[in-house]
Amino acid sequence: AQSVTQPDIHITVSEGASLELRCNYSYGATPYLFWYVQSPGQGLQLLLKYFSGDTLVQGIKGFEAEFKRSQSSFNLRKPSVHWSDAAEYFCAVGALTGGGNKLTFGTGTQLKVEL
Amino acid sequence: SQTIHQWPATLVQPVGSPLSLECTVEGTSNPNLYWYRQAAGRGLQLLFYSVGIGQISSEVPQNLSASRPQDRQFILSSKKLLLSDSGFYLCAWSVHRGFDTEAFFGQGTRLTVV
């Protein structure tokens, strides 16, 4: 069965600083990988996804992530964080099952941005 | 464009009472539908998914059930709520082809069982 580990529960960065959120996955085949962001009390919004091809993927809001098969990682990065980026971030791996793409999520990383 | 509606946004229910949360999708047909539960510090757990009308798969044994009476309607139910059913419930959909596709989430329902 697939699994996702987000080792950092909380991260605090200063506005304007760079950001990297870690994600490691376990999956027996080629993974479909996602990063979602959740604002308090809200649903999840997709930031970016990786299915195949270029291992560096660009997403919305200036985020990018790099797939590294050798490290089973899919870390999320942003060169300069804005105060509005404060939210919870979830990494997920998708697996096909009975025609559906079932997502397994990590436990999330809460990002705090200091002004 | 496609939209997903989930209601109610918040709900406070006594232990032992029934539950019905509804989710509908617009702008697409034959979607895959999902119910997730989010508990603090535990990420999102997939509860049920459905690939068609009347087709429900349960991921974890629990006090809840799901039904899909129409193509774009997904209902989460319980006959008798437990305190442990409290949490944030999210409905999601994805296109039916199943791969190279992401899930789109509703705004969630905050359920508090008292």
PDB file of C-alpha atoms in Angstrom:
ATOM      1  CA  ALA A   1       0.000   0.000   0.000  1.00  0.00           C
ATOM      2  CA  GLN A   2       1.125   3.510  -0.688  1.00  0.00           C
ATOM      3  CA  SER A   3       2.065   5.976   2.030  1.00  0.00           C
ATOM      4  CA  VAL A   4       3.227   9.569   2.361  1.00  0.00           C
ATOM      5  CA  THR A   5       5.423  11.097   5.025  1.00  0.00           C
ATOM      6  CA  GLN A   6       5.658  14.792   5.740  1.00  0.00           C
ATOM      7  CA  PRO A   7       8.297  14.963   8.463  1.00  0.00           C
ATOM      8  CA  ASP A   8       7.745  18.590   9.404  1.00  0.00           C
ATOM      9  CA  ILE A   9       4.522  19.235  11.310  1.00  0.00           C
ATOM     10  CA  HIS A  10       5.150  22.974  11.692  1.00  0.00           C
ATOM     11  CA  ILE A  11       7.461  25.325   9.828  1.00  0.00           C
ATOM     12  CA  THR A  12       7.963  29.035  10.432  1.00  0.00           C
ATOM     13  CA  VAL A  13       9.660  31.267   7.884  1.00  0.00           C
ATOM     14  CA  SER A  14      10.063  34.994   7.498  1.00  0.00           C
ATOM     15  CA  GLU A  15       8.289  36.760   4.685  1.00  0.00           C
ATOM     16  CA  GLY A  16      10.595  36.942   1.684  1.00  0.00           C
ATOM     17  CA  ALA A  17      12.602  33.916   2.731  1.00  0.00           C
ATOM     18  CA  SER A  18      12.753  30.736   0.708  1.00  0.00           C
ATOM     19  CA  LEU A  19      10.684  27.702   1.599  1.00  0.00           C
ATOM     20  CA  GLU A  20      11.037  23.973   1.211  1.00  0.00           C
ATOM     21  CA  LEU A  21       8.450  21.502   2.480  1.00  0.00           C
ATOM     22  CA  ARG A  22       9.489  17.902   2.515  1.00  0.00           C
ATOM     23  CA  CYS A  23       7.518  14.938   1.260  1.00  0.00           C
ATOM     24  CA  ASN A  24       8.556  11.296   0.976  1.00  0.00           C
ATOM     25  CA  TYR A  25       6.362   8.645  -0.528  1.00  0.00           C
ATOM     26  CA  SER A  26       6.186   4.896  -0.735  1.00  0.00           C
ATOM     27  CA  TYR A  27       4.591   3.325  -3.767  1.00  0.00           C
ATOM     28  CA  GLY A  28       5.392   0.239  -5.786  1.00  0.00           C
ATOM     29  CA  ALA A  29       4.886   1.729  -9.228  1.00  0.00           C
ATOM     30  CA  THR A  30       5.343   5.085 -10.900  1.00  0.00           C
ATOM     31  CA  PRO A  31       3.635   7.509  -8.556  1.00  0.00           C
ATOM     32  CA  TYR A  32       1.202  10.247  -9.284  1.00  0.00           C
ATOM     33  CA  LEU A  33       2.118  13.010  -6.855  1.00  0.00           C
ATOM     34  CA  PHE A  34       0.261  16.100  -5.713  1.00  0.00           C
ATOM     35  CA  TRP A  35       0.617  19.075  -3.421  1.00  0.00           C
ATOM     36  CA  TYR A  36      -2.504  20.678  -2.002  1.00  0.00           C
ATOM     37  CA  VAL A  37      -2.935  23.749   0.182  1.00  0.00           C
ATOM     38  CA  GLN A  38      -5.661  24.281   2.756  1.00  0.00           C
ATOM     39  CA  SER A  39      -6.620  27.569   4.354  1.00  0.00           C
ATOM     40  CA  PRO A  40      -8.299  27.362   7.778  1.00  0.00           C
ATOM     41  CA  GLY A  41     -11.768  25.852   7.615  1.00  0.00           C
ATOM     42  CA  GLN A  42     -11.600  25.472   3.864  1.00  0.00           C
ATOM     43  CA  GLY A  43     -11.308  22.714   1.330  1.00  0.00           C
ATOM     44  CA  LEU A  44      -8.120  21.774  -0.462  1.00  0.00           C
ATOM     45  CA  GLN A  45      -6.736  23.564  -3.490  1.00  0.00           C
ATOM     46  CA  LEU A  46      -4.353  21.872  -5.873  1.00  0.00           C
ATOM     47  CA  LEU A  47      -0.965  23.590  -6.113  1.00  0.00           C
ATOM     48  CA  LEU A  48       0.719  21.261  -8.566  1.00  0.00           C
ATOM     49  CA  LYS A  49       0.938  17.676  -9.747  1.00  0.00           C
ATOM     50  CA  TYR A  50       3.436  15.271 -11.215  1.00  0.00           C
ATOM     51  CA  PHE A  51       2.467  12.420 -13.490  1.00  0.00           C
ATOM     52  CA  SER A  52       5.412  11.949 -15.830  1.00  0.00           C
ATOM     53  CA  GLY A  53       8.013  13.837 -17.848  1.00  0.00           C
ATOM     54  CA  ASP A  54       9.978  16.757 -16.492  1.00  0.00           C
ATOM     55  CA  THR A  55      10.756  16.096 -12.848  1.00  0.00           C
ATOM     56  CA  LEU A  56      10.549  19.789 -11.939  1.00  0.00           C
ATOM     57  CA  VAL A  57       6.943  20.909 -12.041  1.00  0.00           C
ATOM     58  CA  GLN A  58       5.587  24.398 -11.732  1.00  0.00           C
ATOM     59  CA  GLY A  59       2.378  25.191  -9.942  1.00  0.00           C
ATOM     60  CA  ILE A  60       0.205  28.086  -8.989  1.00  0.00           C
ATOM     61  CA  LYS A  61       1.187  30.922  -6.642  1.00  0.00           C
ATOM     62  CA  GLY A  62       4.875  30.603  -7.534  1.00  0.00           C
ATOM     63  CA  PHE A  63       5.333  27.103  -6.111  1.00  0.00           C
ATOM     64  CA  GLU A  64       7.372  24.350  -7.683  1.00  0.00           C
ATOM     65  CA  ALA A  65       8.216  20.788  -6.745  1.00  0.00           C
ATOM     66  CA  GLU A  66      10.881  18.356  -7.808  1.00  0.00           C
ATOM     67  CA  PHE A  67      10.335  14.618  -8.161  1.00  0.00           C
ATOM     68  CA  LYS A  68      13.383  12.587  -7.191  1.00  0.00           C
ATOM     69  CA  ARG A  69      12.811   8.908  -7.762  1.00  0.00           C
ATOM     70  CA  SER A  70      16.084   7.858  -6.127  1.00  0.00           C
ATOM     71  CA  GLN A  71      15.066   9.568  -2.909  1.00  0.00           C
ATOM     72  CA  SER A  72      11.321   8.847  -3.158  1.00  0.00           C
ATOM     73  CA  SER A  73      10.768  12.531  -2.568  1.00  0.00           C
ATOM     74  CA  PHE A  74       8.584  15.285  -3.940  1.00  0.00           C
ATOM     75  CA  ASN A  75       9.575  18.424  -2.059  1.00  0.00           C
ATOM     76  CA  LEU A  76       7.684  21.677  -2.488  1.00  0.00           C
ATOM     77  CA  ARG A  77       9.628  24.924  -2.869  1.00  0.00           C
ATOM     78  CA  LYS A  78       9.040  28.622  -3.205  1.00  0.00           C
ATOM     79  CA  PRO A  79      11.856  31.162  -3.634  1.00  0.00           C
ATOM     80  CA  SER A  80      10.178  33.969  -1.688  1.00  0.00           C
ATOM     81  CA  VAL A  81       7.321  33.392   0.715  1.00  0.00           C
ATOM     82  CA  HIS A  82       4.446  35.836   1.066  1.00  0.00           C
ATOM     83  CA  TRP A  83       2.387  36.296   4.232  1.00  0.00           C
ATOM     84  CA  SER A  84      -0.642  34.946   2.354  1.00  0.00           C
ATOM     85  CA  ASP A  85       1.120  31.586   1.965  1.00  0.00           C
ATOM     86  CA  ALA A  86       0.441  30.783   5.609  1.00  0.00           C
ATOM     87  CA  ALA A  87      -1.707  27.643   5.466  1.00  0.00           C
ATOM     88  CA  GLU A  88      -1.489  23.891   5.785  1.00  0.00           C
ATOM     89  CA  TYR A  89       0.150  21.959   2.980  1.00  0.00           C
ATOM     90  CA  PHE A  90      -0.538  18.363   2.086  1.00  0.00           C
ATOM     91  CA  CYS A  91       1.421  16.028  -0.109  1.00  0.00           C
ATOM     92  CA  ALA A  92      -0.449  13.117  -1.669  1.00  0.00           C
ATOM     93  CA  VAL A  93       0.237  10.090  -3.826  1.00  0.00           C
ATOM     94  CA  GLY A  94      -2.378   8.696  -6.165  1.00  0.00           C
ATOM     95  CA  ALA A  95      -3.063   5.055  -6.876  1.00  0.00           C
ATOM     96  CA  LEU A  96      -5.422   3.576  -9.399  1.00  0.00           C
ATOM     97  CA  THR A  97      -8.110   1.425  -7.943  1.00  0.00           C
ATOM     98  CA  GLY A  98     -11.235   0.149  -9.657  1.00  0.00           C
ATOM     99  CA  GLY A  99     -11.200   3.031 -12.122  1.00  0.00           C
ATOM    100  CA  GLY A 100     -10.703   5.702  -9.503  1.00  0.00           C
ATOM    101  CA  ASN A 101      -7.626   7.624  -8.501  1.00  0.00           C
ATOM    102  CA  LYS A 102      -7.410   7.112  -4.755  1.00  0.00           C
ATOM    103  CA  LEU A 103      -5.284   9.679  -2.977  1.00  0.00           C
ATOM    104  CA  THR A 104      -3.238   8.917   0.110  1.00  0.00           C
ATOM    105  CA  PHE A 105      -2.298  12.053   2.008  1.00  0.00           C
ATOM    106  CA  GLY A 106       0.463  12.918   4.379  1.00  0.00           C
ATOM    107  CA  THR A 107      -0.344  14.400   7.771  1.00  0.00           C
ATOM    108  CA  GLY A 108       0.333  17.911   6.544  1.00  0.00           C
ATOM    109  CA  THR A 109       2.768  20.728   7.303  1.00  0.00           C
ATOM    110  CA  GLN A 110       1.479  23.885   8.944  1.00  0.00           C
ATOM    111  CA  LEU A 111       3.293  26.913   7.552  1.00  0.00           C
ATOM    112  CA  LYS A 112       3.531  30.100   9.573  1.00  0.00           C
ATOM    113  CA  VAL A 113       4.926  33.253   7.978  1.00  0.00           C
ATOM    114  CA  GLU A 114       6.480  35.917  10.161  1.00  0.00           C
ATOM    115  CA  LEU A 115       6.299  39.488   8.946  1.00  0.00           C
TER     116      LEU A 115
ATOM    117  CA  SER B   1     -16.903  24.711 -15.465  1.00  0.00           C
ATOM    118  CA  GLN B   2     -17.223  22.099 -12.788  1.00  0.00           C
ATOM    119  CA  THR B   3     -18.244  22.915  -9.253  1.00  0.00           C
ATOM    120  CA  ILE B   4     -18.709  20.871  -6.122  1.00  0.00           C
ATOM    121  CA  HIS B   5     -21.144  21.753  -3.383  1.00  0.00           C
ATOM    122  CA  GLN B   6     -21.055  20.355   0.100  1.00  0.00           C
ATOM    123  CA  TRP B   7     -23.436  21.110   2.945  1.00  0.00           C
ATOM    124  CA  PRO B   8     -23.909  21.967   5.661  1.00  0.00           C
ATOM    125  CA  ALA B   9     -20.709  23.874   6.410  1.00  0.00           C
ATOM    126  CA  THR B  10     -20.941  23.211  10.136  1.00  0.00           C
ATOM    127  CA  LEU B  11     -22.991  20.813  12.170  1.00  0.00           C
ATOM    128  CA  VAL B  12     -23.330  20.085  15.860  1.00  0.00           C
ATOM    129  CA  GLN B  13     -25.088  16.836  16.656  1.00  0.00           C
ATOM    130  CA  PRO B  14     -25.689  14.905  19.881  1.00  0.00           C
ATOM    131  CA  VAL B  15     -24.301  11.439  20.378  1.00  0.00           C
ATOM    132  CA  GLY B  16     -26.685   8.810  19.054  1.00  0.00           C
ATOM    133  CA  SER B  17     -28.364  11.083  16.532  1.00  0.00           C
ATOM    134  CA  PRO B  18     -28.406  10.352  12.787  1.00  0.00           C
ATOM    135  CA  LEU B  19     -26.251  12.104  10.217  1.00  0.00           C
ATOM    136  CA  SER B  20     -26.641  13.040   6.597  1.00  0.00           C
ATOM    137  CA  LEU B  21     -24.052  15.073   4.700  1.00  0.00           C
ATOM    138  CA  GLU B  22     -24.658  15.803   1.069  1.00  0.00           C
ATOM    139  CA  CYS B  23     -22.320  16.521  -1.810  1.00  0.00           C
ATOM    140  CA  THR B  24     -23.223  17.353  -5.386  1.00  0.00           C
ATOM    141  CA  VAL B  25     -21.102  18.003  -8.433  1.00  0.00           C
ATOM    142  CA  GLU B  26     -22.071  20.166 -11.385  1.00  0.00           C
ATOM    143  CA  GLY B  27     -20.627  20.512 -14.836  1.00  0.00           C
ATOM    144  CA  THR B  28     -19.405  16.969 -15.344  1.00  0.00           C
ATOM    145  CA  SER B  29     -20.888  13.516 -15.744  1.00  0.00           C
ATOM    146  CA  ASN B  30     -19.956  10.138 -14.334  1.00  0.00           C
ATOM    147  CA  PRO B  31     -17.372  11.503 -11.914  1.00  0.00           C
ATOM    148  CA  ASN B  32     -15.535   9.478  -9.326  1.00  0.00           C
ATOM    149  CA  LEU B  33     -16.645  10.670  -5.904  1.00  0.00           C
ATOM    150  CA  TYR B  34     -14.860  10.513  -2.570  1.00  0.00           C
ATOM    151  CA  TRP B  35     -15.484  11.181   1.118  1.00  0.00           C
ATOM    152  CA  TYR B  36     -12.465  12.063   3.249  1.00  0.00           C
ATOM    153  CA  ARG B  37     -12.238  12.813   6.945  1.00  0.00           C
ATOM    154  CA  GLN B  38      -9.632  15.105   8.411  1.00  0.00           C
ATOM    155  CA  ALA B  39      -8.648  14.844  12.061  1.00  0.00           C
ATOM    156  CA  ALA B  40      -6.132  17.140  13.694  1.00  0.00           C
ATOM    157  CA  GLY B  41      -2.576  15.944  13.131  1.00  0.00           C
ATOM    158  CA  ARG B  42      -3.689  12.946  11.118  1.00  0.00           C
ATOM    159  CA  GLY B  43      -4.016  14.271   7.605  1.00  0.00           C
ATOM    160  CA  LEU B  44      -6.872  13.174   5.413  1.00  0.00           C
ATOM    161  CA  GLN B  45      -8.256   9.685   5.543  1.00  0.00           C
ATOM    162  CA  LEU B  46     -10.245   8.254   2.652  1.00  0.00           C
ATOM    163  CA  LEU B  47     -13.543   6.877   3.936  1.00  0.00           C
ATOM    164  CA  PHE B  48     -15.458   5.947   0.789  1.00  0.00           C
ATOM    165  CA  TYR B  49     -15.151   6.238  -2.945  1.00  0.00           C
ATOM    166  CA  SER B  50     -17.583   5.614  -5.763  1.00  0.00           C
ATOM    167  CA  VAL B  51     -17.001   5.052  -9.468  1.00  0.00           C
ATOM    168  CA  GLY B  52     -20.697   4.973 -10.403  1.00  0.00           C
ATOM    169  CA  ILE B  53     -24.287   5.055  -9.205  1.00  0.00           C
ATOM    170  CA  GLY B  54     -24.829   2.559  -6.421  1.00  0.00           C
ATOM    171  CA  GLN B  55     -21.149   1.549  -6.411  1.00  0.00           C
ATOM    172  CA  ILE B  56     -19.553   2.286  -3.061  1.00  0.00           C
ATOM    173  CA  SER B  57     -16.209   1.116  -1.728  1.00  0.00           C
ATOM    174  CA  SER B  58     -15.352   1.492   1.912  1.00  0.00           C
ATOM    175  CA  GLU B  59     -11.767   2.029   2.937  1.00  0.00           C
ATOM    176  CA  VAL B  60     -12.021   1.678   6.691  1.00  0.00           C
ATOM    177  CA  PRO B  61     -14.485  -0.025   9.027  1.00  0.00           C
ATOM    178  CA  GLN B  62     -16.489   2.587  10.834  1.00  0.00           C
ATOM    179  CA  ASN B  63     -19.787   3.908  12.017  1.00  0.00           C
ATOM    180  CA  LEU B  64     -20.511   5.652   8.736  1.00  0.00           C
ATOM    181  CA  SER B  65     -21.992   4.669   5.385  1.00  0.00           C
ATOM    182  CA  ALA B  66     -22.173   6.272   1.970  1.00  0.00           C
ATOM    183  CA  SER B  67     -24.645   6.197  -0.876  1.00  0.00           C
ATOM    184  CA  ARG B  68     -24.754   7.476  -4.427  1.00  0.00           C
ATOM    185  CA  PRO B  69     -28.393   7.689  -5.475  1.00  0.00           C
ATOM    186  CA  GLN B  70     -27.670   9.835  -8.533  1.00  0.00           C
ATOM    187  CA  ASP B  71     -24.697  10.272 -10.835  1.00  0.00           C
ATOM    188  CA  ARG B  72     -23.502  13.501  -9.229  1.00  0.00           C
ATOM    189  CA  GLN B  73     -24.764  13.094  -5.689  1.00  0.00           C
ATOM    190  CA  PHE B  74     -22.843  11.503  -2.847  1.00  0.00           C
ATOM    191  CA  ILE B  75     -24.237  11.182   0.670  1.00  0.00           C
ATOM    192  CA  LEU B  76     -22.465  10.352   3.906  1.00  0.00           C
ATOM    193  CA  SER B  77     -24.680   8.946   6.648  1.00  0.00           C
ATOM    194  CA  SER B  78     -24.778   7.487  10.079  1.00  0.00           C
ATOM    195  CA  LYS B  79     -27.628   5.967  12.038  1.00  0.00           C
ATOM    196  CA  LYS B  80     -26.117   6.797  15.430  1.00  0.00           C
ATOM    197  CA  LEU B  81     -23.236   9.217  15.802  1.00  0.00           C
ATOM    198  CA  LEU B  82     -20.326   8.579  18.148  1.00  0.00           C
ATOM    199  CA  LEU B  83     -18.074  11.177  19.737  1.00  0.00           C
ATOM    200  CA  SER B  84     -15.237   9.823  17.616  1.00  0.00           C
ATOM    201  CA  ASP B  85     -17.124  10.799  14.452  1.00  0.00           C
ATOM    202  CA  SER B  86     -16.270  14.450  15.071  1.00  0.00           C
ATOM    203  CA  GLY B  87     -14.019  15.923  12.419  1.00  0.00           C
ATOM    204  CA  PHE B  88     -13.806  17.805   9.169  1.00  0.00           C
ATOM    205  CA  TYR B  89     -15.421  15.942   6.281  1.00  0.00           C
ATOM    206  CA  LEU B  90     -14.437  16.657   2.716  1.00  0.00           C
ATOM    207  CA  CYS B  91     -16.133  15.529  -0.449  1.00  0.00           C
ATOM    208  CA  ALA B  92     -14.107  15.354  -3.652  1.00  0.00           C
ATOM    209  CA  TRP B  93     -14.513  14.351  -7.283  1.00  0.00           C
ATOM    210  CA  SER B  94     -12.233  13.369 -10.129  1.00  0.00           C
ATOM    211  CA  VAL B  95     -12.786  12.527 -13.752  1.00  0.00           C
ATOM    212  CA  HIS B  96     -13.651   8.922 -14.378  1.00  0.00           C
ATOM    213  CA  ARG B  97     -10.687   7.861 -16.449  1.00  0.00           C
ATOM    214  CA  GLY B  98      -8.881   7.523 -13.176  1.00  0.00           C
ATOM    215  CA  PHE B  99      -5.300   8.341 -13.963  1.00  0.00           C
ATOM    216  CA  ASP B 100      -3.349  11.511 -14.600  1.00  0.00           C
ATOM    217  CA  THR B 101      -6.100  13.378 -12.871  1.00  0.00           C
ATOM    218  CA  GLU B 102      -6.384  15.221  -9.618  1.00  0.00           C
ATOM    219  CA  ALA B 103      -9.201  15.372  -7.107  1.00  0.00           C
ATOM    220  CA  PHE B 104     -11.226  18.539  -6.624  1.00  0.00           C
ATOM    221  CA  PHE B 105     -12.473  19.218  -3.141  1.00  0.00           C
ATOM    222  CA  GLY B 106     -15.542  20.825  -1.626  1.00  0.00           C
ATOM    223  CA  GLN B 107     -15.328  23.341   1.175  1.00  0.00           C
ATOM    224  CA  GLY B 108     -15.884  20.745   3.864  1.00  0.00           C
ATOM    225  CA  THR B 109     -18.267  20.154   6.758  1.00  0.00           C
ATOM    226  CA  ARG B 110     -17.137  20.649  10.332  1.00  0.00           C
ATOM    227  CA  LEU B 111     -18.980  18.025  12.389  1.00  0.00           C
ATOM    228  CA  THR B 112     -18.951  18.221  16.171  1.00  0.00           C
ATOM    229  CA  VAL B 113     -20.600  15.411  18.075  1.00  0.00           C
ATOM    230  CA  VAL B 114     -21.494  16.410  21.639  1.00  0.00           C
TER     231      VAL B 114
END
